[in-house]
XYZ file of C-alpha atoms in Angstrom:
83
model
C -14.890 9.909 31.611
C -12.151 12.229 30.257
C -12.062 14.981 27.733
C -9.584 15.076 24.954
C -7.535 17.638 26.852
C -7.407 15.575 30.018
C -6.366 12.572 28.147
C -3.659 14.414 26.310
C -2.462 15.905 29.629
C -2.309 12.386 30.991
C -0.024 11.294 28.102
C 2.096 14.310 28.606
C 2.600 13.459 32.371
C 3.465 9.795 31.195
C 5.907 11.225 28.582
C 7.511 13.178 31.138
C 7.970 10.360 33.610
C 11.316 8.856 33.894
C 9.887 5.352 34.363
C 8.186 3.779 31.275
C 4.495 3.693 31.339
C 2.670 0.466 31.263
C 0.364 -0.474 28.401
C -2.376 -0.675 31.040
C -2.014 2.891 32.052
C -2.178 4.111 28.338
C -5.176 1.671 27.583
C -7.070 2.960 30.756
C -6.651 6.643 29.509
C -7.755 5.722 26.084
C -10.831 3.972 27.369
C -11.769 6.788 29.729
C -11.727 9.147 26.757
C -13.633 6.746 24.278
C -16.075 5.035 26.687
C -18.740 7.822 26.984
C -18.666 8.301 23.177
C -21.608 6.556 21.734
C -21.540 4.945 18.189
C -18.878 3.466 16.149
C -18.518 6.658 14.043
C -18.265 8.915 16.841
C -15.664 6.687 18.554
C -13.715 6.771 15.306
C -13.905 10.632 15.156
C -12.788 10.825 18.761
C -9.852 8.527 18.217
C -8.856 10.405 15.215
C -8.758 13.677 17.278
C -6.775 11.809 19.747
C -4.252 10.425 17.473
C -3.712 13.994 15.941
C -3.240 15.482 19.395
C -0.779 12.718 20.219
C 1.540 13.580 17.185
C 2.206 16.991 18.692
C 3.611 15.334 21.774
C 7.180 14.548 22.638
C 8.255 11.792 20.022
C 11.669 11.321 21.653
C 10.223 9.779 24.926
C 10.742 6.085 25.270
C 7.022 6.007 26.218
C 5.974 7.003 22.710
C 6.092 3.605 21.082
C 3.762 2.220 23.879
C 1.298 5.077 23.345
C 1.392 4.659 19.609
C 0.939 0.840 19.816
C -1.917 1.269 22.194
C -3.708 3.760 19.923
C -3.203 1.628 16.908
C -4.836 -1.298 18.688
C -7.898 0.822 19.338
C -7.887 1.635 15.628
C -7.854 -2.045 14.889
C -10.654 -2.599 17.371
C -12.827 0.092 15.795
C -12.212 -1.302 12.207
C -13.583 -4.566 13.297
C -12.918 -7.928 11.750
C -11.264 -8.078 8.297
C -13.846 -8.737 5.705
């Protein structure tokens, strides 16, 4: 279980690291943040808050595309199958 602030701090640390972060590390952090949130609407709101917080991070880091792709996959998961 992780708060929004803790998750953003994890991402900041990954952005500052000279070695590129793995998708697994990012996905693990997102799941730690979203897992305790009950309900699809609540998870969508939580992911929205996380997405907004991430836009304020260092966009020049080579890690940022991995982070954005992982968050995008969570958006697709929450959206469910296309009708």
